mmCIF file of C-alpha atoms in Angstrom:
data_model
loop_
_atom_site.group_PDB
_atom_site.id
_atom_site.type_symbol
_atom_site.label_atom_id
_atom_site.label_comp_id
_atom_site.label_asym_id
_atom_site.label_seq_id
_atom_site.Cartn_x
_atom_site.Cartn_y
_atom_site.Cartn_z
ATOM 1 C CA UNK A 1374 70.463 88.566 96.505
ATOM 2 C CA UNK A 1375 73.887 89.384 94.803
ATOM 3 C CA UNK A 1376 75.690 91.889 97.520
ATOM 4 C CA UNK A 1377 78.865 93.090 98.863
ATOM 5 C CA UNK A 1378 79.709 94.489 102.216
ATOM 6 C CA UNK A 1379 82.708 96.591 103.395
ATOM 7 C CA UNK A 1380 82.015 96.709 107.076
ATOM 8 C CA UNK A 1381 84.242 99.252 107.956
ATOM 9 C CA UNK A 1382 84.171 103.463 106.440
ATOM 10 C CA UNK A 1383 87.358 104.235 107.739
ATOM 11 C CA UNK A 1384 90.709 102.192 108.928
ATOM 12 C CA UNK A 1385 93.290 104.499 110.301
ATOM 13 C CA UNK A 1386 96.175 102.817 111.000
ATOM 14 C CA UNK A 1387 100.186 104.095 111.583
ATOM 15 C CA UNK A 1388 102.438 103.165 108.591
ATOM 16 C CA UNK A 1389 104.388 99.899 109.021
ATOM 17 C CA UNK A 1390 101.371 98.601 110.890
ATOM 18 C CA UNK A 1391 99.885 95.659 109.324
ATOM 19 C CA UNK A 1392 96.427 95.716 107.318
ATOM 20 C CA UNK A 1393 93.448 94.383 107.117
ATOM 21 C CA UNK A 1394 90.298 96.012 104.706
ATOM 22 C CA UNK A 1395 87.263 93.429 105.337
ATOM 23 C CA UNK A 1396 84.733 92.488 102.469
ATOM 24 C CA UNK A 1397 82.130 89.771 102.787
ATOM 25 C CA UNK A 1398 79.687 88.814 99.924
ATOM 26 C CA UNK A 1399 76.768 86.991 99.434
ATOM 27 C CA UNK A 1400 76.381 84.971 96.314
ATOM 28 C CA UNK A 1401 75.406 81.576 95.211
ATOM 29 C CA UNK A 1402 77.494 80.592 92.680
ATOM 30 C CA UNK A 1403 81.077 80.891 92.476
ATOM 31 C CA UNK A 1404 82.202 84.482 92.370
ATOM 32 C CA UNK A 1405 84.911 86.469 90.930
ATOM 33 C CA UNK A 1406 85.570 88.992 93.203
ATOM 34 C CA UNK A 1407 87.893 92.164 92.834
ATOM 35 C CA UNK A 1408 89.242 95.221 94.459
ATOM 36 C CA UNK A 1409 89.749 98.694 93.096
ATOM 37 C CA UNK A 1410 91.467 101.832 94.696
ATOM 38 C CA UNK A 1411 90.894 104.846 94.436
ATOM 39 C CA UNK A 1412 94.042 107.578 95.299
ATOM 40 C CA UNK A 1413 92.795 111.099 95.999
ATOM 41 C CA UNK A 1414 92.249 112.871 92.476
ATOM 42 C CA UNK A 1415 92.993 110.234 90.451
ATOM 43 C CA UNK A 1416 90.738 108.003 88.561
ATOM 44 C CA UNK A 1417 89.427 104.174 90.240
ATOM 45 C CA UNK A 1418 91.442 101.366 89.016
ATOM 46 C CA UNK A 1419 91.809 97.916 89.825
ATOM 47 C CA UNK A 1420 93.618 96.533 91.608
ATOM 48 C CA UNK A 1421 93.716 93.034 92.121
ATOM 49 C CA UNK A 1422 91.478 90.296 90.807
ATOM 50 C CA UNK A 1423 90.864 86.929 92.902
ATOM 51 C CA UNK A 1424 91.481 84.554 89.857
ATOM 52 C CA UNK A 1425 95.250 86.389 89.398
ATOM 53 C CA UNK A 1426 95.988 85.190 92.863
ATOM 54 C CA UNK A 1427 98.766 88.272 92.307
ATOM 55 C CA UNK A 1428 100.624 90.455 95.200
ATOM 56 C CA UNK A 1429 100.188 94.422 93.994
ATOM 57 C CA UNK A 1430 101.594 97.110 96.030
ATOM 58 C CA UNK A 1431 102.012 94.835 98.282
ATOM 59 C CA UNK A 1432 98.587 93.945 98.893
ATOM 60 C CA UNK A 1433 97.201 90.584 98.648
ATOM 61 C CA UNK A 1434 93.344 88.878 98.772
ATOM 62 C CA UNK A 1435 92.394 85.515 99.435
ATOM 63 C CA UNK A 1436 89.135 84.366 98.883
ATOM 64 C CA UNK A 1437 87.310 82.422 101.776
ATOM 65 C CA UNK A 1438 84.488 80.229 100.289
ATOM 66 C CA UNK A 1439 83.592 79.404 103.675
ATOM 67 C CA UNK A 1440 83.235 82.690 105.417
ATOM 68 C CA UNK A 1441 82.610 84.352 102.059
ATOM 69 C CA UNK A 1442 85.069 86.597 102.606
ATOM 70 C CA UNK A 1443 87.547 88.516 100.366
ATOM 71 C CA UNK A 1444 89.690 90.625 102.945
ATOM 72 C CA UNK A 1445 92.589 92.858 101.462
ATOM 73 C CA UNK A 1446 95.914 92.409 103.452
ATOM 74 C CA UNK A 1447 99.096 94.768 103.198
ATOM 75 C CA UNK A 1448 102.073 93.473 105.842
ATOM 76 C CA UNK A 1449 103.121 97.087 106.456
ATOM 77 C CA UNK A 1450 100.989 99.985 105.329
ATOM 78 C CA UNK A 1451 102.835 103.122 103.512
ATOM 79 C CA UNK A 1452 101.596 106.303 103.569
ATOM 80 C CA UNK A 1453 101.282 106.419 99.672
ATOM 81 C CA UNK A 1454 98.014 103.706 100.820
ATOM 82 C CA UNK A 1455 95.928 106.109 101.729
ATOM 83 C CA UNK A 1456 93.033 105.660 99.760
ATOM 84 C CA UNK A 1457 89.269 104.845 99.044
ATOM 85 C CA UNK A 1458 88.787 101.085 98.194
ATOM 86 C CA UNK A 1459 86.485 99.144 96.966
ATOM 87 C CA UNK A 1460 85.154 95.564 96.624
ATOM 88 C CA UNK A 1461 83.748 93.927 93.797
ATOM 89 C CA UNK A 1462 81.788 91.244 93.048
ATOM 90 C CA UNK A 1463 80.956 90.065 89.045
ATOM 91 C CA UNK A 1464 77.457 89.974 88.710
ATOM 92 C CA UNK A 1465 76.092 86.355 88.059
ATOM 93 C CA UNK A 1466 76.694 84.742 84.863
ATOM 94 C CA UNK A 1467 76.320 87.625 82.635
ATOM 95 C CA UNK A 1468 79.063 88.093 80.099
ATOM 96 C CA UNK A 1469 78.354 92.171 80.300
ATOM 97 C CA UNK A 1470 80.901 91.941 83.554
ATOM 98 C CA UNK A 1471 78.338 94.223 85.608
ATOM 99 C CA UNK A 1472 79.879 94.590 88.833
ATOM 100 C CA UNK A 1473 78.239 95.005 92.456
ATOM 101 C CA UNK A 1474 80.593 97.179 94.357
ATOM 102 C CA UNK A 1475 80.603 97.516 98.607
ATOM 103 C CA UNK A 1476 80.600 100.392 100.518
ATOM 104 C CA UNK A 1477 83.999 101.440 100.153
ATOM 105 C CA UNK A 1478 86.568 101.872 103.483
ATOM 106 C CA UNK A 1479 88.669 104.674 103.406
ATOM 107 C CA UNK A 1480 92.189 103.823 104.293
ATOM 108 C CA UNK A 1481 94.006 106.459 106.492
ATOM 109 C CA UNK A 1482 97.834 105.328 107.394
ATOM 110 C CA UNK A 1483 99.299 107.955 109.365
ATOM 111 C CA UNK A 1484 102.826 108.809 109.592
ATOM 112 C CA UNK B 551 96.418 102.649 77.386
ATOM 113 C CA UNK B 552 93.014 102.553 77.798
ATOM 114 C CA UNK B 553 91.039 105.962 77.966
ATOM 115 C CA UNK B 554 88.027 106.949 79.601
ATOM 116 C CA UNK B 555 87.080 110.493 79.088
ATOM 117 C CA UNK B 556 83.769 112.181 80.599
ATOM 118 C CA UNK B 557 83.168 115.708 79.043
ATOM 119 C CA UNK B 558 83.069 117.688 82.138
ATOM 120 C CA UNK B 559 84.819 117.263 85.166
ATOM 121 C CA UNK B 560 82.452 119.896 87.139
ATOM 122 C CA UNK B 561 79.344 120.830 86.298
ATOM 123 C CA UNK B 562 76.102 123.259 87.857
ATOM 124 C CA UNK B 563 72.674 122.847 86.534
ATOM 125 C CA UNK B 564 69.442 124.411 88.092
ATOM 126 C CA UNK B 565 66.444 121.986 89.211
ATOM 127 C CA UNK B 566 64.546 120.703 86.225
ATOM 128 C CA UNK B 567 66.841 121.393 83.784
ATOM 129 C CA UNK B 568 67.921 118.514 80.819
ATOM 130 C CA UNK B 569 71.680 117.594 81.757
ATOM 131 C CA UNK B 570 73.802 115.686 79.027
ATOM 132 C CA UNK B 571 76.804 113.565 80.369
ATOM 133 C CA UNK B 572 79.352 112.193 77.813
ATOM 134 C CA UNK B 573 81.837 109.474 78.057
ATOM 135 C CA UNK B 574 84.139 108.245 75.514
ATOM 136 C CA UNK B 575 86.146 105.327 75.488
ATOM 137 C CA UNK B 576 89.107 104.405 72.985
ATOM 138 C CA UNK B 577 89.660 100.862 73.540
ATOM 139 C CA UNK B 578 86.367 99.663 71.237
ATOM 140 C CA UNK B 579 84.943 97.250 74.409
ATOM 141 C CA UNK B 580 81.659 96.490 74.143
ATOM 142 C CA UNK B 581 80.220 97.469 77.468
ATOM 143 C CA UNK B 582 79.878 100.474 78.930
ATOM 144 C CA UNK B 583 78.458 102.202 81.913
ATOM 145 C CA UNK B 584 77.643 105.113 84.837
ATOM 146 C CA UNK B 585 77.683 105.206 88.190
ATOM 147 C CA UNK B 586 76.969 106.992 90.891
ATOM 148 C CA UNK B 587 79.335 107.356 93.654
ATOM 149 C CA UNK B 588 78.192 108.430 96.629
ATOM 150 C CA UNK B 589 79.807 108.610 100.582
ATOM 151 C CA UNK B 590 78.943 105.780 102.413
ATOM 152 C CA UNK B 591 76.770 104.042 99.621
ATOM 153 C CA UNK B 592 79.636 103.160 97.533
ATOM 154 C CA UNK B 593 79.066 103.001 93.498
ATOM 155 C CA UNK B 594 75.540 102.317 92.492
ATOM 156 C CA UNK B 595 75.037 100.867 89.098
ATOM 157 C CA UNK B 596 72.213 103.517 87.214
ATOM 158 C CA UNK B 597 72.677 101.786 83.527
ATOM 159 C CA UNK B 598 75.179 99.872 81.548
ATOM 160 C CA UNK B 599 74.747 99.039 78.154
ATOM 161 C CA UNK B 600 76.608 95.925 76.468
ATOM 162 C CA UNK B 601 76.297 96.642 72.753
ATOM 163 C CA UNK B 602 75.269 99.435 70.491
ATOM 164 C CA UNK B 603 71.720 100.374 70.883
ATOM 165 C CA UNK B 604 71.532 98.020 73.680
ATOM 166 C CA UNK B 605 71.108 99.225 77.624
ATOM 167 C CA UNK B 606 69.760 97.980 80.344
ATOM 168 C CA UNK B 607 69.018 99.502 83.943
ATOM 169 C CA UNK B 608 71.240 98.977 86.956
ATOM 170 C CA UNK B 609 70.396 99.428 89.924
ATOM 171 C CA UNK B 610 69.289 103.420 90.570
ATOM 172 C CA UNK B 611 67.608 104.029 86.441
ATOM 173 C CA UNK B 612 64.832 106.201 88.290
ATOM 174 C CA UNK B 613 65.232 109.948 86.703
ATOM 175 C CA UNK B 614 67.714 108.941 84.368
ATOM 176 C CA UNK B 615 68.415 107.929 80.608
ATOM 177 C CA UNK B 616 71.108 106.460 78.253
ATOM 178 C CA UNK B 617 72.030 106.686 74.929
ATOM 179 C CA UNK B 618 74.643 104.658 72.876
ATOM 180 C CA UNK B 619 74.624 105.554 69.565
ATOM 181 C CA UNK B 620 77.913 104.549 68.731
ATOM 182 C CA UNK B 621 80.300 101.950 70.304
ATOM 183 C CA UNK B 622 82.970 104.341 71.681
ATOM 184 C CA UNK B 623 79.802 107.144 72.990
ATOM 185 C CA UNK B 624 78.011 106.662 76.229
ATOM 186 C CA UNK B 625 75.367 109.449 77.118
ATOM 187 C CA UNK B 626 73.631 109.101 80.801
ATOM 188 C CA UNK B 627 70.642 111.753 80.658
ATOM 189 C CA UNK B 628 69.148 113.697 83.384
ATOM 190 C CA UNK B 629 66.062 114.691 81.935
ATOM 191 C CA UNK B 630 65.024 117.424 84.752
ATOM 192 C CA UNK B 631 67.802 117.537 86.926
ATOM 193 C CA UNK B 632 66.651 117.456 91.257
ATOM 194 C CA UNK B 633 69.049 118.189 93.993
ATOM 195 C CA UNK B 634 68.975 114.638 95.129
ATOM 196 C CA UNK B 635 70.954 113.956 91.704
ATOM 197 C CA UNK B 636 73.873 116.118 92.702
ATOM 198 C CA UNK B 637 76.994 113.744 93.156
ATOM 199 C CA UNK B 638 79.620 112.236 91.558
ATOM 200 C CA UNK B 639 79.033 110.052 88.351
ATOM 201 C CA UNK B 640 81.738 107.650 86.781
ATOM 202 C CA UNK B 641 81.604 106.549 83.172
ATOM 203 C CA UNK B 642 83.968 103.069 82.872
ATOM 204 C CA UNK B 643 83.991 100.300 80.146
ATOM 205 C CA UNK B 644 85.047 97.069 79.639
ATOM 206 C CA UNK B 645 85.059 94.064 77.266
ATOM 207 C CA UNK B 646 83.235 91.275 77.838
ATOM 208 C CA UNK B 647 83.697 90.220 82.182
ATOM 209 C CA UNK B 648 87.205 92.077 82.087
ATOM 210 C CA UNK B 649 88.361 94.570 84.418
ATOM 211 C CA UNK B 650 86.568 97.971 84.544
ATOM 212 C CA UNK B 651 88.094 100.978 83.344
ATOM 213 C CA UNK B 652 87.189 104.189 84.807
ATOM 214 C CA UNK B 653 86.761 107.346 83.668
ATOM 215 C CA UNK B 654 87.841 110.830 85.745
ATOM 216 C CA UNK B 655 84.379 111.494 87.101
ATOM 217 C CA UNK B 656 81.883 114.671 86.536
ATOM 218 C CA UNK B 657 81.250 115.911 89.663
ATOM 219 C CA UNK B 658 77.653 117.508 89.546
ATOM 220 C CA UNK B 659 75.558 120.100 91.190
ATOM 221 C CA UNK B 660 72.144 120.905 91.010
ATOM 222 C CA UNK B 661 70.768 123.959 92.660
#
């Protein structure tokens, strides 16, 4: 089965420290994975896509066919990263872009 | 820009009433659909519906409907609203396996 897995609820880390949000998925094929963000009381939006291989906010992905893995990485975390975030993975072939989303980790950088 | 709009941002319904959720979407993509959003569950897929007319069930369709009657229009219907369907629902759309736009989220209550 199609599924994603955020591992951890909450990272709390002091700004400037570096960053690491874990996601893992489980899929047969070969996925397109995402990850949206969430800022408290604003709307979820993307915010970076695998295939764009593309550095926003700072943050970057790489996807690990190997470990299945499609960890979010930030250098130096800003306070303006506190967030909820979210993995996604498309589901299967299906043109209707359904998306399977994780857990979500709450980031938490402290000043 | 794209919009998402949901009708109500906060709304209180009693057990076993009907409760009518709207979202509207300006960008004229063809799929559409609702989520919950939960803590610690992350987003869980209820319906989504790819055309007009057209629906199918995600993952959580159990005391729930949908209507599209028009393209831009997505309705998610409680038809008697229980406790355990008080949370947060998210309306987003999307063409074809694009990015996901979000709407601002009804936060609902059922006493």
């Amino acid at each position: 089965a199609q599924r994603v897995t955020q591992p951890e609820k909450l990272l709390s880390v002091f700004k400037g420290a570096p960053v690491e949000l874990k996601c893992n998925y489980s899929y047969s094929g070969s996925p397109e994975l995402f990850w949206y963000v969430q800022y408290s009381r604003q709307r979820l939006q993307l915010l970076l896509r695998h295939i764009s291989r593309e550095s926003i906010k700072g943050f970057t992905a790489d996807l690990n066919k190997g470990e299945t893995s499609f960890h979010l990485k930030k250098p130096f975390a800003q306070e303006e990263d506190s967030a909820m975030y979210y993995c996604a993975l498309i589901h299967g072939s299906s043109n209707t872009g359904k998306l399977i989303f994780g857990q979500g980790t709450t980031l938490q950088v402290k000043p | 820009d794209v919009k998402v709009t949901q009708s109500s941002r906060y709304l209180v319904k009693r057990t076993g009433e009907k409760v009518f959720l709207e979202c509207v979407q300006d960008m004229d993509h063809e799929n559409m659909f609702w989520y919950r959003q939960d803590p610690g569950l992350g987003l869980r897929l209820i319906y989504f519906s790819y055309d007009v007319k057209m629906k199918e069930k995600g993952d959580i369709p159990e005391g729930y409907s949908v209507s599209r009657e028009k393209k831009e229009r997505f309705s998610l219907i409680l038809e008697s609203a229980s406790t355990n369907q008080t949370s947060m629902y998210l309306c987003a759309s999307s063409f074809s396996r694009g990015r996901q736009f979000f709407g601002p989220g009804t936060r609902l209550t059922v006493l």
